[in-house]
PDB file of C-alpha atoms in Angstrom:
ATOM      1  CA  ALA A   1     -74.835 140.070 -29.677  1.00 68.00           C
ATOM      2  CA  ARG A   2     -75.159 136.808 -27.078  1.00 70.00           C
ATOM      3  CA  TYR A   3     -71.708 138.124 -25.663  1.00 62.00           C
ATOM      4  CA  ILE A   4     -72.098 141.240 -25.130  1.00 57.00           C
ATOM      5  CA  GLU A   5     -75.817 140.516 -23.515  1.00 60.00           C
ATOM      6  CA  HIS A   6     -73.819 137.949 -21.484  1.00 59.00           C
ATOM      7  CA  LYS A   7     -71.727 140.547 -19.879  1.00 51.00           C
ATOM      8  CA  MET A   8     -74.679 142.778 -19.610  1.00 52.00           C
ATOM      9  CA  ASP A   9     -76.602 140.640 -17.509  1.00 58.00           C
ATOM     10  CA  ARG A  10     -73.276 139.936 -15.046  1.00 62.00           C
ATOM     11  CA  GLY A  11     -72.761 143.746 -15.494  1.00 55.00           C
ATOM     12  CA  SER A  12     -68.863 143.610 -16.457  1.00 49.00           C
ATOM     13  CA  PHE A  13     -70.106 144.940 -20.366  1.00 41.00           C
ATOM     14  CA  VAL A  14     -67.947 147.866 -20.836  1.00 52.00           C
ATOM     15  CA  SER A  15     -68.997 150.662 -23.841  1.00 60.00           C
ATOM     16  CA  ARG A  16     -66.553 151.365 -25.937  1.00 65.00           C
ATOM     17  CA  ALA A  17     -68.812 153.346 -27.749  1.00 76.00           C
ATOM     18  CA  GLU A  18     -66.948 157.120 -27.081  1.00 80.00           C
ATOM     19  CA  ALA A  19     -63.854 155.589 -27.793  1.00 82.00           C
ATOM     20  CA  GLU A  20     -64.680 154.309 -31.450  1.00 85.00           C
ATOM     21  CA  SER A  21     -66.227 157.644 -31.871  1.00 87.00           C
ATOM     22  CA  THR A  22     -63.838 160.081 -30.707  1.00 91.00           C
ATOM     23  CA  THR A  23     -61.456 161.389 -32.896  1.00 94.00           C
ATOM     24  CA  LEU A  24     -57.169 162.426 -31.166  1.00 94.00           C
ATOM     25  CA  LYS A  25     -58.075 165.702 -32.459  1.00 95.00           C
ATOM     26  CA  GLU A  26     -61.218 166.167 -30.181  1.00 94.00           C
ATOM     27  CA  ALA A  27     -59.610 164.312 -27.697  1.00 94.00           C
ATOM     28  CA  LEU A  28     -56.092 166.581 -27.819  1.00 95.00           C
ATOM     29  CA  GLU A  29     -58.477 169.381 -28.816  1.00 95.00           C
ATOM     30  CA  ARG A  30     -60.319 168.724 -24.889  1.00 95.00           C
ATOM     31  CA  TYR A  31     -57.350 168.024 -23.072  1.00 95.00           C
ATOM     32  CA  GLN A  32     -55.665 171.645 -24.442  1.00 94.00           C
ATOM     33  CA  ARG A  33     -58.839 173.270 -22.248  1.00 93.00           C
ATOM     34  CA  GLU A  34     -58.920 171.531 -19.093  1.00 94.00           C
ATOM     35  CA  VAL A  35     -55.568 170.271 -18.462  1.00 94.00           C
ATOM     36  CA  THR A  36     -53.053 172.139 -20.233  1.00 92.00           C
ATOM     37  CA  VAL A  37     -54.107 175.503 -19.020  1.00 90.00           C
ATOM     38  CA  LYS A  38     -53.319 174.574 -15.913  1.00 87.00           C
ATOM     39  CA  LYS A  39     -50.526 173.549 -15.947  1.00 84.00           C
ATOM     40  CA  LYS A  40     -47.320 175.692 -16.129  1.00 74.00           C
ATOM     41  CA  GLY A  41     -44.742 174.589 -18.925  1.00 77.00           C
ATOM     42  CA  LYS A  42     -48.564 175.298 -21.309  1.00 83.00           C
ATOM     43  CA  ALA A  43     -46.466 177.447 -23.597  1.00 80.00           C
ATOM     44  CA  GLN A  44     -44.384 174.462 -24.141  1.00 83.00           C
ATOM     45  CA  GLU A  45     -46.468 171.882 -24.127  1.00 90.00           C
ATOM     46  CA  GLN A  46     -49.026 173.785 -26.197  1.00 91.00           C
ATOM     47  CA  TYR A  47     -46.686 172.813 -29.398  1.00 90.00           C
ATOM     48  CA  ARG A  48     -46.558 169.560 -28.679  1.00 92.00           C
ATOM     49  CA  ILE A  49     -49.945 169.785 -28.887  1.00 94.00           C
ATOM     50  CA  LYS A  50     -50.215 171.135 -32.049  1.00 94.00           C
ATOM     51  CA  ALA A  51     -47.304 168.771 -33.076  1.00 92.00           C
ATOM     52  CA  LEU A  52     -49.897 165.813 -32.745  1.00 94.00           C
ATOM     53  CA  LEU A  53     -52.746 167.539 -34.404  1.00 94.00           C
ATOM     54  CA  GLU A  54     -51.051 167.825 -37.329  1.00 93.00           C
ATOM     55  CA  SER A  55     -49.753 164.368 -37.167  1.00 92.00           C
ATOM     56  CA  SER A  56     -51.621 160.909 -39.220  1.00 91.00           C
ATOM     57  CA  LEU A  57     -52.345 160.226 -35.508  1.00 93.00           C
ATOM     58  CA  SER A  58     -55.239 162.729 -35.211  1.00 93.00           C
ATOM     59  CA  VAL A  59     -57.599 161.668 -37.933  1.00 93.00           C
ATOM     60  CA  ARG A  60     -58.021 158.177 -35.904  1.00 92.00           C
ATOM     61  CA  THR A  61     -60.422 157.930 -33.065  1.00 92.00           C
ATOM     62  CA  LEU A  62     -58.843 156.972 -29.640  1.00 92.00           C
ATOM     63  CA  ALA A  63     -60.066 152.814 -30.114  1.00 89.00           C
ATOM     64  CA  GLY A  64     -58.394 153.126 -33.197  1.00 91.00           C
ATOM     65  CA  VAL A  65     -55.095 154.413 -32.058  1.00 92.00           C
ATOM     66  CA  ARG A  66     -53.008 151.642 -32.137  1.00 93.00           C
ATOM     67  CA  GLY A  67     -49.282 151.253 -30.528  1.00 92.00           C
ATOM     68  CA  SER A  68     -47.246 150.181 -34.002  1.00 93.00           C
ATOM     69  CA  GLU A  69     -48.505 153.812 -34.650  1.00 94.00           C
ATOM     70  CA  VAL A  70     -47.783 155.514 -31.973  1.00 94.00           C
ATOM     71  CA  ALA A  71     -44.358 154.116 -32.659  1.00 95.00           C
ATOM     72  CA  ALA A  72     -44.372 154.516 -36.075  1.00 94.00           C
ATOM     73  CA  TYR A  73     -44.952 158.400 -35.674  1.00 94.00           C
ATOM     74  CA  ARG A  74     -41.912 158.307 -32.335  1.00 93.00           C
ATOM     75  CA  ASP A  75     -39.319 156.292 -35.568  1.00 93.00           C
ATOM     76  CA  ALA A  76     -40.875 159.223 -37.841  1.00 92.00           C
ATOM     77  CA  GLU A  77     -40.513 162.450 -34.921  1.00 91.00           C
ATOM     78  CA  LEU A  78     -36.475 160.988 -34.179  1.00 89.00           C
ATOM     79  CA  ALA A  79     -35.795 160.595 -38.637  1.00 90.00           C
ATOM     80  CA  ARG A  80     -37.045 164.662 -37.973  1.00 88.00           C
ATOM     81  CA  ASP A  81     -33.750 164.431 -36.349  1.00 82.00           C
ATOM     82  CA  LEU A  82     -35.583 166.161 -32.824  1.00 83.00           C
ATOM     83  CA  ALA A  83     -33.996 164.653 -29.400  1.00 82.00           C
ATOM     84  CA  PRO A  84     -35.315 161.921 -28.042  1.00 87.00           C
ATOM     85  CA  SER A  85     -36.152 163.799 -24.946  1.00 85.00           C
ATOM     86  CA  THR A  86     -38.092 166.540 -27.215  1.00 88.00           C
ATOM     87  CA  VAL A  87     -39.956 163.137 -28.529  1.00 91.00           C
ATOM     88  CA  MET A  88     -40.375 161.938 -25.260  1.00 93.00           C
ATOM     89  CA  LYS A  89     -42.274 164.967 -24.079  1.00 92.00           C
ATOM     90  CA  SER A  90     -44.657 164.332 -26.612  1.00 93.00           C
ATOM     91  CA  LEU A  91     -44.766 160.837 -25.704  1.00 94.00           C
ATOM     92  CA  ALA A  92     -45.261 161.607 -22.599  1.00 94.00           C
ATOM     93  CA  LEU A  93     -47.923 163.710 -23.376  1.00 95.00           C
ATOM     94  CA  LEU A  94     -50.186 161.613 -25.252  1.00 95.00           C
ATOM     95  CA  SER A  95     -49.604 159.314 -23.052  1.00 95.00           C
ATOM     96  CA  HIS A  96     -51.527 161.497 -20.132  1.00 96.00           C
ATOM     97  CA  LEU A  97     -54.335 162.139 -22.617  1.00 95.00           C
ATOM     98  CA  PHE A  98     -55.153 158.359 -22.718  1.00 95.00           C
ATOM     99  CA  GLU A  99     -55.159 158.151 -18.685  1.00 95.00           C
ATOM    100  CA  THR A 100     -57.232 161.672 -18.337  1.00 95.00           C
ATOM    101  CA  ALA A 101     -59.805 159.692 -20.922  1.00 92.00           C
ATOM    102  CA  ARG A 102     -59.663 157.160 -19.432  1.00 89.00           C
ATOM    103  CA  LYS A 103     -60.294 158.597 -14.990  1.00 91.00           C
ATOM    104  CA  GLU A 104     -61.072 161.772 -15.199  1.00 92.00           C
ATOM    105  CA  TRP A 105     -63.220 161.716 -18.772  1.00 91.00           C
ATOM    106  CA  GLY A 106     -64.957 157.874 -18.665  1.00 86.00           C
ATOM    107  CA  ILE A 107     -64.138 157.140 -21.890  1.00 88.00           C
ATOM    108  CA  GLU A 108     -62.981 153.589 -21.752  1.00 85.00           C
ATOM    109  CA  VAL A 109     -60.218 153.350 -23.531  1.00 88.00           C
ATOM    110  CA  ASP A 110     -55.971 151.081 -23.539  1.00 89.00           C
ATOM    111  CA  ASN A 111     -53.150 153.300 -23.794  1.00 93.00           C
ATOM    112  CA  PRO A 112     -51.460 152.469 -26.912  1.00 94.00           C
ATOM    113  CA  VAL A 113     -47.775 154.439 -25.743  1.00 94.00           C
ATOM    114  CA  LYS A 114     -47.626 152.232 -22.863  1.00 92.00           C
ATOM    115  CA  LYS A 115     -47.086 148.854 -25.138  1.00 91.00           C
ATOM    116  CA  ILE A 116     -43.803 150.878 -27.169  1.00 92.00           C
ATOM    117  CA  SER A 117     -40.863 151.393 -26.060  1.00 91.00           C
ATOM    118  CA  LYS A 118     -39.124 155.235 -25.574  1.00 88.00           C
ATOM    119  CA  PRO A 119     -36.072 156.525 -26.597  1.00 84.00           C
ATOM    120  CA  LYS A 120     -33.187 156.504 -24.528  1.00 81.00           C
ATOM    121  CA  ILE A 121     -32.148 160.151 -23.452  1.00 73.00           C
ATOM    122  CA  ASP A 122     -28.732 161.646 -22.567  1.00 65.00           C
ATOM    123  CA  ASN A 123     -29.654 164.984 -21.335  1.00 59.00           C
ATOM    124  CA  ALA A 124     -26.509 165.651 -20.863  1.00 62.00           C
ATOM    125  CA  ARG A 125     -24.571 168.852 -22.114  1.00 66.00           C
ATOM    126  CA  ASP A 126     -21.349 170.535 -21.950  1.00 71.00           C
ATOM    127  CA  ARG A 127     -22.128 173.026 -24.191  1.00 80.00           C
ATOM    128  CA  ARG A 128     -19.714 176.527 -23.787  1.00 84.00           C
ATOM    129  CA  LEU A 129     -19.421 179.576 -24.040  1.00 89.00           C
ATOM    130  CA  SER A 130     -15.640 180.409 -25.354  1.00 91.00           C
ATOM    131  CA  PRO A 131     -14.693 184.433 -23.954  1.00 92.00           C
ATOM    132  CA  GLU A 132     -14.704 184.947 -27.960  1.00 95.00           C
ATOM    133  CA  GLU A 133     -17.994 183.320 -29.108  1.00 95.00           C
ATOM    134  CA  TRP A 134     -19.771 185.504 -26.288  1.00 95.00           C
ATOM    135  CA  ALA A 135     -18.390 188.577 -27.011  1.00 95.00           C
ATOM    136  CA  TYR A 136     -19.560 187.677 -30.994  1.00 95.00           C
ATOM    137  CA  LEU A 137     -23.315 187.185 -29.626  1.00 95.00           C
ATOM    138  CA  GLN A 138     -22.952 190.603 -27.388  1.00 94.00           C
ATOM    139  CA  ALA A 139     -22.031 192.018 -30.429  1.00 94.00           C
ATOM    140  CA  ALA A 140     -24.125 190.543 -32.556  1.00 93.00           C
ATOM    141  CA  LEU A 141     -27.045 191.492 -29.330  1.00 92.00           C
ATOM    142  CA  ASP A 142     -26.652 195.299 -29.109  1.00 88.00           C
ATOM    143  CA  GLU A 143     -25.320 196.546 -32.452  1.00 76.00           C
ATOM    144  CA  PRO A 144     -25.958 193.331 -35.657  1.00 54.00           C
ATOM    145  CA  GLY A 145     -24.454 196.099 -38.422  1.00 51.00           C
ATOM    146  CA  ASP A 146     -26.408 197.212 -41.905  1.00 46.00           C
ATOM    147  CA  ALA A 147     -24.919 194.243 -43.521  1.00 44.00           C
ATOM    148  CA  VAL A 148     -27.274 191.762 -40.973  1.00 45.00           C
ATOM    149  CA  LYS A 149     -29.932 193.538 -41.101  1.00 48.00           C
ATOM    150  CA  VAL A 150     -30.658 193.809 -44.703  1.00 43.00           C
ATOM    151  CA  ALA A 151     -30.263 189.668 -44.187  1.00 49.00           C
ATOM    152  CA  ASP A 152     -31.915 189.430 -40.980  1.00 49.00           C
ATOM    153  CA  GLY A 153     -34.812 192.006 -41.115  1.00 49.00           C
ATOM    154  CA  ASP A 154     -33.845 193.290 -38.421  1.00 51.00           C
ATOM    155  CA  ARG A 155     -36.428 192.116 -35.966  1.00 57.00           C
ATOM    156  CA  ARG A 156     -34.546 192.169 -33.262  1.00 69.00           C
ATOM    157  CA  ASN A 157     -36.069 191.704 -30.072  1.00 81.00           C
ATOM    158  CA  GLU A 158     -35.314 194.832 -27.735  1.00 85.00           C
ATOM    159  CA  TRP A 159     -35.943 192.457 -24.448  1.00 90.00           C
ATOM    160  CA  THR A 160     -33.019 189.728 -25.663  1.00 93.00           C
ATOM    161  CA  PRO A 161     -30.413 191.764 -25.371  1.00 93.00           C
ATOM    162  CA  VAL A 162     -31.253 192.047 -21.468  1.00 93.00           C
ATOM    163  CA  ILE A 163     -32.788 188.797 -21.159  1.00 95.00           C
ATOM    164  CA  THR A 164     -29.718 186.942 -22.910  1.00 96.00           C
ATOM    165  CA  ARG A 165     -27.226 189.010 -19.511  1.00 95.00           C
ATOM    166  CA  TRP A 166     -29.441 188.477 -17.133  1.00 95.00           C
ATOM    167  CA  ALA A 167     -29.769 184.822 -17.893  1.00 95.00           C
ATOM    168  CA  ILE A 168     -25.938 184.430 -17.610  1.00 95.00           C
ATOM    169  CA  GLU A 169     -25.466 186.447 -14.024  1.00 94.00           C
ATOM    170  CA  THR A 170     -28.275 184.705 -12.431  1.00 94.00           C
ATOM    171  CA  ALA A 171     -28.352 180.950 -13.454  1.00 92.00           C
ATOM    172  CA  MET A 172     -31.912 181.104 -13.942  1.00 94.00           C
ATOM    173  CA  ARG A 173     -34.621 179.083 -16.275  1.00 91.00           C
ATOM    174  CA  GLN A 174     -36.229 181.003 -19.443  1.00 92.00           C
ATOM    175  CA  GLY A 175     -39.501 180.225 -17.691  1.00 90.00           C
ATOM    176  CA  GLU A 176     -38.199 182.351 -14.686  1.00 92.00           C
ATOM    177  CA  ILE A 177     -36.973 184.947 -15.780  1.00 94.00           C
ATOM    178  CA  LEU A 178     -40.348 185.468 -17.938  1.00 92.00           C
ATOM    179  CA  ALA A 179     -42.570 185.399 -15.007  1.00 90.00           C
ATOM    180  CA  LEU A 180     -40.093 187.665 -13.086  1.00 92.00           C
ATOM    181  CA  ASP A 181     -43.076 190.403 -11.250  1.00 92.00           C
ATOM    182  CA  TRP A 182     -41.054 193.706 -10.240  1.00 92.00           C
ATOM    183  CA  LYS A 183     -43.281 193.096  -6.534  1.00 91.00           C
ATOM    184  CA  HIS A 184     -40.740 190.080  -6.515  1.00 93.00           C
ATOM    185  CA  VAL A 185     -37.595 192.358  -7.197  1.00 92.00           C
ATOM    186  CA  ASP A 186     -35.076 193.959  -4.449  1.00 91.00           C
ATOM    187  CA  LEU A 187     -32.946 196.127  -5.452  1.00 89.00           C
ATOM    188  CA  THR A 188     -32.266 197.146  -2.835  1.00 89.00           C
ATOM    189  CA  LYS A 189     -31.408 193.840  -1.186  1.00 92.00           C
ATOM    190  CA  ARG A 190     -30.349 192.968  -4.607  1.00 92.00           C
ATOM    191  CA  THR A 191     -32.953 189.994  -4.725  1.00 93.00           C
ATOM    192  CA  ALA A 192     -35.068 188.561  -7.002  1.00 93.00           C
ATOM    193  CA  HIS A 193     -37.889 186.153  -5.686  1.00 93.00           C
ATOM    194  CA  LEU A 194     -38.945 183.042  -7.267  1.00 91.00           C
ATOM    195  CA  PRO A 195     -42.270 181.398  -6.325  1.00 90.00           C
ATOM    196  CA  SER A 196     -43.278 178.727  -8.214  1.00 81.00           C
ATOM    197  CA  THR A 197     -40.649 177.143  -9.990  1.00 79.00           C
ATOM    198  CA  LYS A 198     -39.820 174.043 -12.153  1.00 75.00           C
ATOM    199  CA  ASN A 199     -39.291 171.944  -9.530  1.00 70.00           C
ATOM    200  CA  GLY A 200     -42.114 173.179  -7.316  1.00 72.00           C
ATOM    201  CA  THR A 201     -40.683 175.173  -4.592  1.00 80.00           C
ATOM    202  CA  SER A 202     -39.554 178.633  -4.342  1.00 86.00           C
ATOM    203  CA  ARG A 203     -36.339 180.803  -3.372  1.00 90.00           C
ATOM    204  CA  THR A 204     -34.483 183.802  -3.916  1.00 92.00           C
ATOM    205  CA  VAL A 205     -31.952 184.480  -6.501  1.00 93.00           C
ATOM    206  CA  PRO A 206     -28.992 186.965  -5.209  1.00 92.00           C
ATOM    207  CA  LEU A 207     -28.012 189.309  -8.092  1.00 92.00           C
ATOM    208  CA  SER A 208     -25.302 190.198  -8.698  1.00 92.00           C
ATOM    209  CA  THR A 209     -24.050 194.210  -9.647  1.00 92.00           C
ATOM    210  CA  ALA A 210     -24.632 193.440 -13.413  1.00 92.00           C
ATOM    211  CA  ALA A 211     -27.382 192.235 -12.715  1.00 92.00           C
ATOM    212  CA  VAL A 212     -29.436 194.614 -10.805  1.00 91.00           C
ATOM    213  CA  ALA A 213     -27.357 197.142 -13.470  1.00 91.00           C
ATOM    214  CA  LEU A 214     -28.979 196.040 -15.875  1.00 90.00           C
ATOM    215  CA  ILE A 215     -32.635 196.328 -15.219  1.00 88.00           C
ATOM    216  CA  SER A 216     -31.393 199.362 -13.311  1.00 84.00           C
ATOM    217  CA  ASP A 217     -30.867 201.395 -16.766  1.00 67.00           C
ATOM    218  CA  ALA A 218     -32.354 203.928 -17.753  1.00 41.00           C
ATOM    219  CA  GLY A 219     -35.025 203.339 -19.885  1.00 45.00           C
ATOM    220  CA  LYS A 220     -37.721 201.189 -20.550  1.00 52.00           C
ATOM    221  CA  VAL A 221     -37.389 198.799 -18.413  1.00 52.00           C
ATOM    222  CA  ALA A 222     -36.565 200.581 -15.494  1.00 52.00           C
ATOM    223  CA  ARG A 223     -39.392 203.426 -15.998  1.00 54.00           C
ATOM    224  CA  LEU A 224     -42.541 200.325 -15.947  1.00 59.00           C
ATOM    225  CA  ARG A 225     -41.682 198.855 -12.629  1.00 69.00           C
ATOM    226  CA  LYS A 226     -44.826 197.357 -12.503  1.00 75.00           C
ATOM    227  CA  GLY A 227     -45.855 193.888 -13.949  1.00 85.00           C
ATOM    228  CA  LYS A 228     -43.505 191.963 -15.647  1.00 89.00           C
ATOM    229  CA  VAL A 229     -40.206 193.114 -15.961  1.00 91.00           C
ATOM    230  CA  PHE A 230     -39.127 191.429 -18.472  1.00 91.00           C
ATOM    231  CA  SER A 231     -42.156 191.863 -21.149  1.00 87.00           C
ATOM    232  CA  THR A 232     -41.721 189.624 -23.678  1.00 89.00           C
ATOM    233  CA  THR A 233     -43.092 185.515 -24.264  1.00 89.00           C
ATOM    234  CA  ALA A 234     -40.744 182.915 -24.963  1.00 88.00           C
ATOM    235  CA  SER A 235     -41.567 181.889 -28.583  1.00 87.00           C
ATOM    236  CA  ALA A 236     -40.454 185.185 -29.553  1.00 91.00           C
ATOM    237  CA  LEU A 237     -37.753 185.024 -27.005  1.00 92.00           C
ATOM    238  CA  LYS A 238     -36.538 181.944 -28.953  1.00 91.00           C
ATOM    239  CA  GLN A 239     -37.023 183.734 -31.825  1.00 91.00           C
ATOM    240  CA  SER A 240     -34.661 186.516 -31.117  1.00 93.00           C
ATOM    241  CA  PHE A 241     -32.453 184.499 -29.876  1.00 94.00           C
ATOM    242  CA  THR A 242     -32.334 182.027 -32.648  1.00 93.00           C
ATOM    243  CA  ARG A 243     -31.754 185.123 -34.750  1.00 93.00           C
ATOM    244  CA  ALA A 244     -28.963 186.452 -32.396  1.00 94.00           C
ATOM    245  CA  VAL A 245     -26.585 183.622 -32.547  1.00 94.00           C
ATOM    246  CA  ALA A 246     -26.526 183.466 -36.410  1.00 94.00           C
ATOM    247  CA  ARG A 247     -25.837 187.652 -36.428  1.00 93.00           C
ATOM    248  CA  GLY A 248     -22.997 186.596 -34.323  1.00 94.00           C
ATOM    249  CA  ARG A 249     -21.393 183.283 -36.252  1.00 95.00           C
ATOM    250  CA  ARG A 250     -21.686 185.575 -39.403  1.00 94.00           C
ATOM    251  CA  LEU A 251     -20.149 188.651 -37.998  1.00 94.00           C
ATOM    252  CA  TYR A 252     -17.496 185.899 -36.465  1.00 95.00           C
ATOM    253  CA  LEU A 253     -16.984 184.662 -40.191  1.00 95.00           C
ATOM    254  CA  ALA A 254     -16.646 188.543 -42.701  1.00 94.00           C
ATOM    255  CA  ASP A 255     -13.849 188.593 -39.332  1.00 95.00           C
ATOM    256  CA  CYS A 256     -12.252 185.043 -40.318  1.00 95.00           C
ATOM    257  CA  GLN A 257     -12.717 186.126 -44.114  1.00 94.00           C
ATOM    258  CA  LYS A 258     -11.438 189.680 -43.730  1.00 94.00           C
ATOM    259  CA  ALA A 259      -8.031 188.284 -41.219  1.00 93.00           C
ATOM    260  CA  ASN A 260      -8.028 185.952 -44.046  1.00 94.00           C
ATOM    261  CA  ARG A 261      -8.125 183.002 -40.958  1.00 92.00           C
ATOM    262  CA  GLU A 262      -9.725 180.020 -40.894  1.00 94.00           C
ATOM    263  CA  PRO A 263     -13.266 180.183 -38.795  1.00 93.00           C
ATOM    264  CA  ALA A 264     -13.752 177.419 -36.688  1.00 93.00           C
ATOM    265  CA  ASN A 265     -16.710 175.002 -37.703  1.00 93.00           C
ATOM    266  CA  SER A 266     -18.239 174.530 -34.122  1.00 92.00           C
ATOM    267  CA  PHE A 267     -17.950 178.889 -33.618  1.00 95.00           C
ATOM    268  CA  LEU A 268     -21.360 179.992 -31.999  1.00 94.00           C
ATOM    269  CA  VAL A 269     -23.818 176.294 -33.496  1.00 92.00           C
ATOM    270  CA  ASP A 270     -25.081 173.962 -31.549  1.00 88.00           C
ATOM    271  CA  LEU A 271     -25.981 176.287 -28.765  1.00 91.00           C
ATOM    272  CA  THR A 272     -29.058 177.120 -27.373  1.00 91.00           C
ATOM    273  CA  PHE A 273     -30.595 179.736 -24.166  1.00 93.00           C
ATOM    274  CA  HIS A 274     -31.499 176.986 -22.677  1.00 90.00           C
ATOM    275  CA  ASP A 275     -27.305 176.899 -22.832  1.00 91.00           C
ATOM    276  CA  LEU A 276     -27.052 179.980 -20.760  1.00 93.00           C
ATOM    277  CA  ARG A 277     -27.843 178.222 -17.751  1.00 90.00           C
ATOM    278  CA  HIS A 278     -25.343 175.688 -18.313  1.00 87.00           C
ATOM    279  CA  GLU A 279     -22.481 179.112 -18.843  1.00 90.00           C
ATOM    280  CA  ALA A 280     -23.767 180.789 -15.847  1.00 91.00           C
ATOM    281  CA  THR A 281     -24.107 177.542 -13.084  1.00 89.00           C
ATOM    282  CA  THR A 282     -20.284 176.911 -14.012  1.00 86.00           C
ATOM    283  CA  ARG A 283     -19.085 180.755 -13.886  1.00 87.00           C
ATOM    284  CA  LEU A 284     -21.072 180.914 -10.292  1.00 87.00           C
ATOM    285  CA  ALA A 285     -19.421 177.411  -9.161  1.00 82.00           C
ATOM    286  CA  GLU A 286     -16.069 179.284  -9.741  1.00 79.00           C
ATOM    287  CA  ARG A 287     -16.940 181.643  -6.971  1.00 82.00           C
ATOM    288  CA  LEU A 288     -19.856 180.088  -4.775  1.00 81.00           C
ATOM    289  CA  GLN A 289     -19.581 176.610  -2.248  1.00 80.00           C
ATOM    290  CA  LEU A 290     -21.753 173.442  -2.991  1.00 78.00           C
ATOM    291  CA  HIS A 291     -24.171 174.193  -0.450  1.00 79.00           C
ATOM    292  CA  GLU A 292     -24.550 178.624  -1.181  1.00 83.00           C
ATOM    293  CA  LEU A 293     -24.461 177.587  -5.388  1.00 84.00           C
ATOM    294  CA  MET A 294     -27.201 175.180  -5.212  1.00 83.00           C
ATOM    295  CA  ARG A 295     -29.207 178.086  -3.044  1.00 83.00           C
ATOM    296  CA  VAL A 296     -29.040 180.098  -6.320  1.00 85.00           C
ATOM    297  CA  THR A 297     -29.547 177.462  -8.890  1.00 85.00           C
ATOM    298  CA  GLY A 298     -32.858 175.487  -7.323  1.00 82.00           C
ATOM    299  CA  HIS A 299     -30.706 172.537  -7.655  1.00 79.00           C
ATOM    300  CA  LYS A 300     -32.332 169.752  -5.108  1.00 76.00           C
ATOM    301  CA  ASP A 301     -29.542 167.825  -5.184  1.00 75.00           C
ATOM    302  CA  THR A 302     -25.538 167.215  -6.712  1.00 77.00           C
ATOM    303  CA  ARG A 303     -26.760 164.984  -9.445  1.00 73.00           C
ATOM    304  CA  MET A 304     -28.926 167.288 -10.432  1.00 70.00           C
ATOM    305  CA  LEU A 305     -26.413 170.258 -10.470  1.00 74.00           C
ATOM    306  CA  ALA A 306     -23.675 167.595 -12.053  1.00 71.00           C
ATOM    307  CA  ARG A 307     -25.752 168.388 -15.517  1.00 65.00           C
ATOM    308  CA  TYR A 308     -25.207 171.829 -15.053  1.00 64.00           C
ATOM    309  CA  TYR A 309     -21.652 172.245 -13.730  1.00 66.00           C
ATOM    310  CA  HIS A 310     -18.896 171.509 -17.062  1.00 66.00           C
ATOM    311  CA  PRO A 311     -15.691 173.060 -15.942  1.00 70.00           C
ATOM    312  CA  ARG A 312     -13.112 172.854 -18.809  1.00 72.00           C
ATOM    313  CA  ALA A 313     -10.556 171.065 -18.247  1.00 79.00           C
ATOM    314  CA  GLU A 314      -7.805 173.512 -18.464  1.00 78.00           C
ATOM    315  CA  ASP A 315      -8.556 175.892 -16.130  1.00 74.00           C
ATOM    316  CA  LEU A 316      -8.915 172.772 -13.626  1.00 73.00           C
ATOM    317  CA  ALA A 317      -5.327 172.733 -15.022  1.00 79.00           C
ATOM    318  CA  GLN A 318      -4.339 175.360 -14.007  1.00 77.00           C
ATOM    319  CA  LYS A 319      -5.890 175.217 -10.340  1.00 73.00           C
ATOM    320  CA  LEU A 320      -3.681 172.407  -9.660  1.00 79.00           C
ATOM    321  CA  GLY A 321      -0.770 174.804 -10.258  1.00 68.00           C
TER     322      GLY A 321
END
């Protein structure tokens, strides 16, 4: 008590009472209300906050969260076979919460995330769609068949087929596709303007004939012509696309069984919606110069673009002659 009084007399005493009475759960909920709602990626961050709220860390006070406990959370998440980049995003969120509490909310607390080592991230992927995989995926998107309807509950999202093809034609990110507004689409000039993108700049994407046709065809998409071009959510699209990939593989396995041939273990396995951007970028690279490709995809430097450009060795061999 005398030590604390001495620090108070010198003006160097800092109260940790609020940090010791505020739980991580309460801080996460406040962060979600005041910080997350202002972010472009708020939908994805809300999922990460939900996961943290369900963790054992949430019942601890801000002052009581130790680096060793955060490290245990990191290891547990990695043990669930989550990608290091996914775990790193959760840790970054947690770190920013502690920094916000200290700098913006006036809560005197240390940042335990700074005391632990971070997962090593290797985001490089070279997942390409083979022509046969693309054919089966499209078949699953358009007409899954009666057997698949029973197994799947026929919970298809009517927007998923057109969005999937749009992604292949434009190389746009999922968030850019779902945010696209009709007022920024010019079918005459064949362009789609993106006023706000992931890297903080705007860009205008040229549309292929196939892309224009996707949103010009008669039907619900073309009739609206106001508001969002694709009226669905990231969560609904993710679930629907995942089910479509699974349907496509089931169709493939059924055909292999009928033809009495051995199926490929990797066929339509480990395919995400973001892989469509990889596929689209590589296809566009066959028709566009590097500087033109960067304008389409929105990459600011060639190193980032190289992460998405994955030509097949056999295709390069054909070019060599």
